[in-house]
mmCIF file of N, CA and C in Angstrom:
data_model
loop_
_atom_site.group_PDB
_atom_site.id
_atom_site.type_symbol
_atom_site.label_atom_id
_atom_site.label_comp_id
_atom_site.label_asym_id
_atom_site.label_seq_id
_atom_site.Cartn_x
_atom_site.Cartn_y
_atom_site.Cartn_z
ATOM 1 N N MET Z 1 0.846 -1.169 0.000
ATOM 2 C CA MET Z 1 0.000 0.000 0.000
ATOM 3 C C MET Z 1 0.895 1.236 0.000
ATOM 4 N N SER Z 2 0.602 2.179 -0.888
ATOM 5 C CA SER Z 2 1.440 3.373 -0.980
ATOM 6 C C SER Z 2 1.010 4.416 0.040
ATOM 7 N N ALA Z 3 1.934 5.305 0.335
ATOM 8 C CA ALA Z 3 1.659 6.374 1.297
ATOM 9 C C ALA Z 3 0.671 7.361 0.697
ATOM 10 N N PRO Z 4 -0.201 7.924 1.519
ATOM 11 C CA PRO Z 4 -1.159 8.900 0.997
ATOM 12 C C PRO Z 4 -0.429 10.141 0.498
ATOM 13 N N THR Z 5 -0.970 10.724 -0.550
ATOM 14 C CA THR Z 5 -0.383 11.952 -1.083
ATOM 15 C C THR Z 5 -1.262 13.128 -0.721
ATOM 16 N N SER Z 6 -0.646 14.262 -0.552
ATOM 17 C CA SER Z 6 -1.374 15.470 -0.188
ATOM 18 C C SER Z 6 -1.847 16.173 -1.447
ATOM 19 N N SER Z 7 -3.094 16.591 -1.463
ATOM 20 C CA SER Z 7 -3.618 17.341 -2.601
ATOM 21 C C SER Z 7 -3.519 18.838 -2.355
ATOM 22 N N ALA Z 8 -2.919 19.218 -1.234
ATOM 23 C CA ALA Z 8 -2.780 20.639 -0.915
ATOM 24 C C ALA Z 8 -1.770 21.286 -1.854
ATOM 25 N N THR Z 9 -2.039 22.511 -2.217
ATOM 26 C CA THR Z 9 -1.132 23.263 -3.064
ATOM 27 C C THR Z 9 0.090 23.655 -2.246
ATOM 28 N N PRO Z 10 1.307 23.414 -2.781
ATOM 29 C CA PRO Z 10 2.495 23.805 -2.022
ATOM 30 C C PRO Z 10 2.573 25.318 -1.882
ATOM 31 N N GLN Z 11 3.199 25.760 -0.794
ATOM 32 C CA GLN Z 11 3.355 27.191 -0.559
ATOM 33 C C GLN Z 11 4.287 27.760 -1.622
ATOM 34 N N SER Z 12 3.907 28.880 -2.193
ATOM 35 C CA SER Z 12 4.697 29.508 -3.238
ATOM 36 C C SER Z 12 5.945 30.168 -2.666
ATOM 37 N N GLU Z 13 7.046 30.020 -3.376
ATOM 38 C CA GLU Z 13 8.293 30.657 -2.970
ATOM 39 C C GLU Z 13 8.315 32.129 -3.369
ATOM 40 N N LEU Z 14 7.452 32.515 -4.301
ATOM 41 C CA LEU Z 14 7.492 33.862 -4.867
ATOM 42 C C LEU Z 14 6.066 34.397 -4.976
ATOM 43 N N THR Z 15 5.697 35.280 -4.060
ATOM 44 C CA THR Z 15 4.355 35.855 -4.044
ATOM 45 C C THR Z 15 4.460 37.362 -3.943
ATOM 46 N N ARG Z 16 3.688 38.056 -4.757
ATOM 47 C CA ARG Z 16 3.656 39.521 -4.704
ATOM 48 C C ARG Z 16 2.214 39.989 -4.801
ATOM 49 N N MET Z 17 1.875 40.993 -4.014
ATOM 50 C CA MET Z 17 0.579 41.654 -4.123
ATOM 51 C C MET Z 17 0.796 42.926 -4.940
ATOM 52 N N VAL Z 18 -0.059 43.148 -5.929
ATOM 53 C CA VAL Z 18 0.046 44.364 -6.734
ATOM 54 C C VAL Z 18 -1.307 45.054 -6.768
ATOM 55 N N LYS Z 19 -1.274 46.372 -6.815
ATOM 56 C CA LYS Z 19 -2.503 47.148 -6.890
ATOM 57 C C LYS Z 19 -3.053 47.025 -8.309
ATOM 58 N N ALA Z 20 -4.288 46.558 -8.441
ATOM 59 C CA ALA Z 20 -4.886 46.334 -9.755
ATOM 60 C C ALA Z 20 -5.705 47.521 -10.239
ATOM 61 N N ARG Z 21 -5.830 48.531 -9.467
ATOM 62 C CA ARG Z 21 -6.602 49.711 -9.884
ATOM 63 C C ARG Z 21 -5.744 50.941 -9.773
ATOM 64 N N PRO Z 22 -5.850 51.959 -10.565
ATOM 65 C CA PRO Z 22 -6.714 52.037 -11.741
ATOM 66 C C PRO Z 22 -6.101 51.288 -12.920
ATOM 67 N N LEU Z 23 -6.970 50.876 -13.826
ATOM 68 C CA LEU Z 23 -6.532 50.176 -15.036
ATOM 69 C C LEU Z 23 -6.734 51.074 -16.240
ATOM 70 N N PRO Z 24 -5.922 51.036 -17.273
ATOM 71 C CA PRO Z 24 -4.695 50.251 -17.293
ATOM 72 C C PRO Z 24 -3.653 50.883 -16.391
ATOM 73 N N GLY Z 25 -2.812 50.079 -15.852
ATOM 74 C CA GLY Z 25 -1.789 50.574 -14.938
ATOM 75 C C GLY Z 25 -0.417 50.571 -15.575
ATOM 76 N N ASP Z 26 0.532 51.131 -14.859
ATOM 77 C CA ASP Z 26 1.919 51.092 -15.309
ATOM 78 C C ASP Z 26 2.435 49.661 -15.195
ATOM 79 N N PRO Z 27 3.454 49.318 -15.980
ATOM 80 C CA PRO Z 27 4.038 47.979 -15.847
ATOM 81 C C PRO Z 27 4.535 47.747 -14.416
ATOM 82 N N VAL Z 28 4.385 46.528 -13.948
ATOM 83 C CA VAL Z 28 4.839 46.127 -12.617
ATOM 84 C C VAL Z 28 6.018 45.179 -12.810
ATOM 85 N N VAL Z 29 7.128 45.472 -12.157
ATOM 86 C CA VAL Z 29 8.308 44.611 -12.232
ATOM 87 C C VAL Z 29 8.353 43.754 -10.974
ATOM 88 N N ILE Z 30 8.481 42.455 -11.173
ATOM 89 C CA ILE Z 30 8.584 41.497 -10.074
ATOM 90 C C ILE Z 30 9.942 40.821 -10.208
ATOM 91 N N GLU Z 31 10.743 40.884 -9.153
ATOM 92 C CA GLU Z 31 12.073 40.284 -9.193
ATOM 93 C C GLU Z 31 12.286 39.452 -7.930
ATOM 94 N N ALA Z 32 12.717 38.218 -8.122
ATOM 95 C CA ALA Z 32 12.932 37.318 -6.990
ATOM 96 C C ALA Z 32 14.193 37.699 -6.230
ATOM 97 N N SER Z 33 14.100 37.629 -4.909
ATOM 98 C CA SER Z 33 15.265 37.878 -4.053
ATOM 99 C C SER Z 33 16.183 36.652 -4.078
ATOM 100 N N ALA Z 34 17.366 36.804 -3.514
ATOM 101 C CA ALA Z 34 18.311 35.686 -3.428
ATOM 102 C C ALA Z 34 17.692 34.512 -2.666
ATOM 103 N N GLU Z 35 16.963 34.806 -1.584
ATOM 104 C CA GLU Z 35 16.333 33.747 -0.791
ATOM 105 C C GLU Z 35 15.242 33.043 -1.595
ATOM 106 N N GLU Z 36 14.448 33.795 -2.340
ATOM 107 C CA GLU Z 36 13.391 33.194 -3.161
ATOM 108 C C GLU Z 36 13.990 32.331 -4.268
ATOM 109 N N ARG Z 37 15.059 32.811 -4.896
ATOM 110 C CA ARG Z 37 15.713 32.031 -5.957
ATOM 111 C C ARG Z 37 16.306 30.740 -5.399
ATOM 112 N N ALA Z 38 16.885 30.806 -4.204
ATOM 113 C CA ALA Z 38 17.439 29.604 -3.570
ATOM 114 C C ALA Z 38 16.338 28.594 -3.272
ATOM 115 N N ALA Z 39 15.190 29.066 -2.789
ATOM 116 C CA ALA Z 39 14.068 28.172 -2.493
ATOM 117 C C ALA Z 39 13.533 27.529 -3.770
ATOM 118 N N LEU Z 40 13.447 28.291 -4.845
ATOM 119 C CA LEU Z 40 12.993 27.738 -6.125
ATOM 120 C C LEU Z 40 13.978 26.700 -6.654
ATOM 121 N N ALA Z 41 15.263 26.986 -6.549
ATOM 122 C CA ALA Z 41 16.278 26.030 -6.994
ATOM 123 C C ALA Z 41 16.163 24.724 -6.212
ATOM 124 N N ALA Z 42 15.979 24.823 -4.901
ATOM 125 C CA ALA Z 42 15.835 23.621 -4.073
ATOM 126 C C ALA Z 42 14.583 22.845 -4.466
ATOM 127 N N ARG Z 43 13.486 23.534 -4.679
ATOM 128 C CA ARG Z 43 12.220 22.869 -5.020
ATOM 129 C C ARG Z 43 12.316 22.100 -6.329
ATOM 130 N N PHE Z 44 12.995 22.679 -7.318
ATOM 131 C CA PHE Z 44 13.055 22.059 -8.639
ATOM 132 C C PHE Z 44 14.342 21.270 -8.877
ATOM 133 N N GLY Z 45 15.163 21.101 -7.839
ATOM 134 C CA GLY Z 45 16.363 20.295 -7.953
ATOM 135 C C GLY Z 45 17.419 20.904 -8.857
ATOM 136 N N LEU Z 46 17.522 22.220 -8.858
ATOM 137 C CA LEU Z 46 18.502 22.924 -9.680
ATOM 138 C C LEU Z 46 19.683 23.351 -8.824
ATOM 139 N N GLY Z 47 20.835 23.503 -9.447
ATOM 140 C CA GLY Z 47 22.000 23.982 -8.717
ATOM 141 C C GLY Z 47 21.804 25.400 -8.224
ATOM 142 N N ALA Z 48 21.179 26.233 -9.052
ATOM 143 C CA ALA Z 48 20.936 27.635 -8.695
ATOM 144 C C ALA Z 48 19.974 28.249 -9.702
ATOM 145 N N VAL Z 49 19.330 29.306 -9.289
ATOM 146 C CA VAL Z 49 18.566 30.174 -10.184
ATOM 147 C C VAL Z 49 19.266 31.524 -10.092
ATOM 148 N N GLN Z 50 19.942 31.905 -11.152
ATOM 149 C CA GLN Z 50 20.753 33.126 -11.131
ATOM 150 C C GLN Z 50 19.915 34.394 -11.088
ATOM 151 N N SER Z 51 18.794 34.397 -11.793
ATOM 152 C CA SER Z 51 17.909 35.567 -11.777
ATOM 153 C C SER Z 51 16.512 35.130 -12.189
ATOM 154 N N LEU Z 52 15.536 35.874 -11.718
ATOM 155 C CA LEU Z 52 14.148 35.631 -12.092
ATOM 156 C C LEU Z 52 13.431 36.964 -12.010
ATOM 157 N N ARG Z 53 12.975 37.445 -13.166
ATOM 158 C CA ARG Z 53 12.370 38.774 -13.249
ATOM 159 C C ARG Z 53 11.227 38.730 -14.245
ATOM 160 N N ALA Z 54 10.156 39.449 -13.939
ATOM 161 C CA ALA Z 54 9.019 39.565 -14.851
ATOM 162 C C ALA Z 54 8.536 41.005 -14.858
ATOM 163 N N GLU Z 55 8.051 41.438 -16.002
ATOM 164 C CA GLU Z 55 7.405 42.746 -16.119
ATOM 165 C C GLU Z 55 6.014 42.491 -16.676
ATOM 166 N N VAL Z 56 4.992 42.868 -15.912
ATOM 167 C CA VAL Z 56 3.612 42.599 -16.316
ATOM 168 C C VAL Z 56 2.810 43.894 -16.330
ATOM 169 N N THR Z 57 1.819 43.912 -17.193
ATOM 170 C CA THR Z 57 0.882 45.024 -17.265
ATOM 171 C C THR Z 57 -0.520 44.451 -17.146
ATOM 172 N N LEU Z 58 -1.328 45.028 -16.278
ATOM 173 C CA LEU Z 58 -2.706 44.582 -16.113
ATOM 174 C C LEU Z 58 -3.603 45.377 -17.045
ATOM 175 N N ASP Z 59 -4.556 44.681 -17.655
ATOM 176 C CA ASP Z 59 -5.484 45.303 -18.587
ATOM 177 C C ASP Z 59 -6.855 44.683 -18.367
ATOM 178 N N GLN Z 60 -7.883 45.500 -18.357
ATOM 179 C CA GLN Z 60 -9.228 44.989 -18.128
ATOM 180 C C GLN Z 60 -9.895 44.658 -19.449
ATOM 181 N N LYS Z 61 -10.419 43.453 -19.552
ATOM 182 C CA LYS Z 61 -11.190 42.986 -20.700
ATOM 183 C C LYS Z 61 -12.567 42.603 -20.177
ATOM 184 N N ALA Z 62 -13.565 43.387 -20.550
ATOM 185 C CA ALA Z 62 -14.927 43.179 -20.047
ATOM 186 C C ALA Z 62 -14.900 43.251 -18.520
ATOM 187 N N ARG Z 63 -15.344 42.193 -17.843
ATOM 188 C CA ARG Z 63 -15.382 42.208 -16.378
ATOM 189 C C ARG Z 63 -14.201 41.468 -15.763
ATOM 190 N N ALA Z 64 -13.295 40.965 -16.598
ATOM 191 C CA ALA Z 64 -12.142 40.214 -16.097
ATOM 192 C C ALA Z 64 -10.891 41.081 -16.139
ATOM 193 N N ILE Z 65 -9.920 40.729 -15.324
ATOM 194 C CA ILE Z 65 -8.614 41.381 -15.348
ATOM 195 C C ILE Z 65 -7.613 40.346 -15.835
ATOM 196 N N ARG Z 66 -6.862 40.701 -16.853
ATOM 197 C CA ARG Z 66 -5.875 39.781 -17.422
ATOM 198 C C ARG Z 66 -4.475 40.313 -17.170
ATOM 199 N N ALA Z 67 -3.561 39.404 -16.832
ATOM 200 C CA ALA Z 67 -2.160 39.788 -16.608
ATOM 201 C C ALA Z 67 -1.288 39.089 -17.622
#
C-alpha cells in the first residue's frame, strides 16, 4: 500500500501583491530575491537560479482582469 499523497497546493516561494486599480496601470516589475531564488532552486532540484524577473501590465477585458 502506498503512502497517501497530499492534494494541498504547495506554498509559493514567490508571491507579490500588486494594486490592480486604476486600469490600465503602469508595468509592474517582479524580481525574486536571493532567498526566493534559492528556495525555487531547491524545489526544482537545480543547482541555482541566477535571476528571475518579470514585467507585467494589467489590462481589463470586459469584467475580467488579465495579466
